[in-house]
XYZ file of C-alpha atoms in Angstrom:
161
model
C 27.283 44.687 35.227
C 26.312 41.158 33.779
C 29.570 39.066 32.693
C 29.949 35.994 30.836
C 32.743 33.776 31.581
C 33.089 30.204 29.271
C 35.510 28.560 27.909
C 35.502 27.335 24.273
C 36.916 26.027 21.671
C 37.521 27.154 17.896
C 34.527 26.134 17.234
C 32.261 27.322 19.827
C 32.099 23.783 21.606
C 31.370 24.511 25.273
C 30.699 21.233 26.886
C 30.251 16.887 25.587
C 27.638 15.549 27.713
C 27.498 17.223 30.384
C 31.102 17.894 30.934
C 33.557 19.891 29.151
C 35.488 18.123 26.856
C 39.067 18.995 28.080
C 41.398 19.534 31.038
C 42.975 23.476 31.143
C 44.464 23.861 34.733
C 45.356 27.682 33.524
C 41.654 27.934 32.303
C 40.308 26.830 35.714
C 43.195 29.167 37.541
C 41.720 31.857 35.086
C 37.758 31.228 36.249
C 38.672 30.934 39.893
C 40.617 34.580 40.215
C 38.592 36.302 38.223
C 34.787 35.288 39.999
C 36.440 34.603 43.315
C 34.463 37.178 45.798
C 31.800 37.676 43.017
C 28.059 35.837 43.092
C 27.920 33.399 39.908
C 24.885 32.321 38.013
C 24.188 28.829 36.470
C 21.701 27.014 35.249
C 20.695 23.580 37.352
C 22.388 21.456 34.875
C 25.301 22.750 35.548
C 25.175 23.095 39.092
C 24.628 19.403 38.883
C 27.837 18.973 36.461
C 30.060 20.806 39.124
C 28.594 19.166 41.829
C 28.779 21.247 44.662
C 28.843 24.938 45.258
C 32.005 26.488 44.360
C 33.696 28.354 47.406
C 34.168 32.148 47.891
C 31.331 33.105 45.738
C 27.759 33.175 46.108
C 26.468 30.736 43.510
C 22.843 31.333 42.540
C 20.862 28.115 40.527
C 18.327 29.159 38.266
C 16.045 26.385 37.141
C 12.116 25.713 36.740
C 11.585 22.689 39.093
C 10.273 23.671 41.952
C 10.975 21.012 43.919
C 14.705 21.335 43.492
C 17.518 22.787 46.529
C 20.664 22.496 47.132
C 22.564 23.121 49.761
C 25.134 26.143 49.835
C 23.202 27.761 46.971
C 20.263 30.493 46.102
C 17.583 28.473 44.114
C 15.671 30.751 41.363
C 12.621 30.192 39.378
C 12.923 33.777 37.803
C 15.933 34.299 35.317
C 15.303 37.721 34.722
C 15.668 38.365 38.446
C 18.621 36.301 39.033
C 20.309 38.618 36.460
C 19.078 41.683 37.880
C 21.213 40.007 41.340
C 23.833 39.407 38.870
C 23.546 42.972 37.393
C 23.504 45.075 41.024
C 26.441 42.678 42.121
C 28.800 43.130 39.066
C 28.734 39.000 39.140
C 29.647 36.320 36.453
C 26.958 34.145 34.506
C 28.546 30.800 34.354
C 26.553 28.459 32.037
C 24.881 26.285 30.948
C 24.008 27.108 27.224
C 20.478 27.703 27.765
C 21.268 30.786 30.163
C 24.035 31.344 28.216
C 21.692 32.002 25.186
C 19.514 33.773 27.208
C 21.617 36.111 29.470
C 24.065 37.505 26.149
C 21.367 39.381 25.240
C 21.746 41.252 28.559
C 25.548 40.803 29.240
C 27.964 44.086 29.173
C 31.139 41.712 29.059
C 32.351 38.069 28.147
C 35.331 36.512 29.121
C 36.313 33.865 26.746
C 38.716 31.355 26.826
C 39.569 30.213 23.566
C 41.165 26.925 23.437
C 42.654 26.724 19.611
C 41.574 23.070 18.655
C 38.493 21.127 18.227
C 36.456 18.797 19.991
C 34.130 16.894 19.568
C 30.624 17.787 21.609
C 27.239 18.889 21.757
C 26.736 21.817 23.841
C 27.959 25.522 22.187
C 28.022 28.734 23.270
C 25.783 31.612 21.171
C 27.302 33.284 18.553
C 27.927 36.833 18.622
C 29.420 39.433 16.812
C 32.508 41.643 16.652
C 30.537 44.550 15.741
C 28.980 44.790 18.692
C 31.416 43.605 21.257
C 35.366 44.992 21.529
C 38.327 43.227 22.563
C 39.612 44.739 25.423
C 41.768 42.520 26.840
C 43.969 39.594 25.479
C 46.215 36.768 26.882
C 47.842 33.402 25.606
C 48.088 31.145 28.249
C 51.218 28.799 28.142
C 51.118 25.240 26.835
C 53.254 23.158 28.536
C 52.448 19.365 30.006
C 49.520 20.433 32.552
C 48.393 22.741 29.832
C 48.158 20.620 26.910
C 46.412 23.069 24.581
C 47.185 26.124 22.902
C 45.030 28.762 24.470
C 44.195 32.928 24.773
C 42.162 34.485 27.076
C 39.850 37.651 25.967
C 37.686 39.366 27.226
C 35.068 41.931 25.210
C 32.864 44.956 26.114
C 29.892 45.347 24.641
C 29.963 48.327 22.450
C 27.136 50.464 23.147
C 25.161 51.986 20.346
């Protein structure tokens, strides 16, 4: 099973160079259980953003330069067989945009975080439609002073037809 996991907001804004564009302690609370113990894929960019590889997971870095390793991490030149990894391993794809644009094609469920105001940035996640995916699964998150945004939590199945 391929998953998606991002965070957004109403607009589809994913990330202001480089980094996202706000500070969700629930939202990171919310990525951390649910791909703890699961491999996660990412593209080198954002690998690069994070910094390091993130713990109790096996983080897989797709990119085309050859020349690049990292420590911690499974460097891949082929994204179609980093998602067939992903796929056997019920994992998480975990950005950037470019594999996000790629790998929703292929994905059988996203888990979106919605955060419900704007920001400015230049990075967005694809479109995609609510005829072909279902809500499952819904949550608002609680805005408080850590939490400064109003937020919900989804996640969708494909629907298969």
């Amino acid at each position: 099973m391929i998953r998606l996991i991002a965070a957004m907001d109403q607009c589809g804004i994913i990330g202001s160079n480089g980094a996202m564009p706000w500070h969700l302690p629930n939202d990171l609370k919310f990525f951390k259980e649910t791909t703890e113990g699961k491999p996660i894929l990412m593209g080198r960019k954002t690998f690069l953003s994070i910094g390091r590889p993130l713990p109790k997971r096996e983080n897989i870095v797709v990119t085309s330069n050859r020349q690049f390793s990292a420590e911690g991490v499974a460097v891949h030149h082929d994204l179609d067989q980093a998602l067939q990894l992903i796929d056997e391993q019920d994992g998480f794809v975990i950005g950037g945009a470019e594999i996000y644009q790629y790998a929703i094609a292929h994905a059988d469920e996203l888990y979106i975080t919605v955060i419900e105001e704007t920001f400015a940035g230049d990075t967005y996640f694809p479109d995609f439609s609510l005829q072909e995916w279902e809500l499952t699964w819904e949550q608002r998150g609680s805005k408080d002073e850590k939490n400064p945004y109003p937020h919900v939590f989804r996640v969708y199945k494909r629907i298969n037809t």
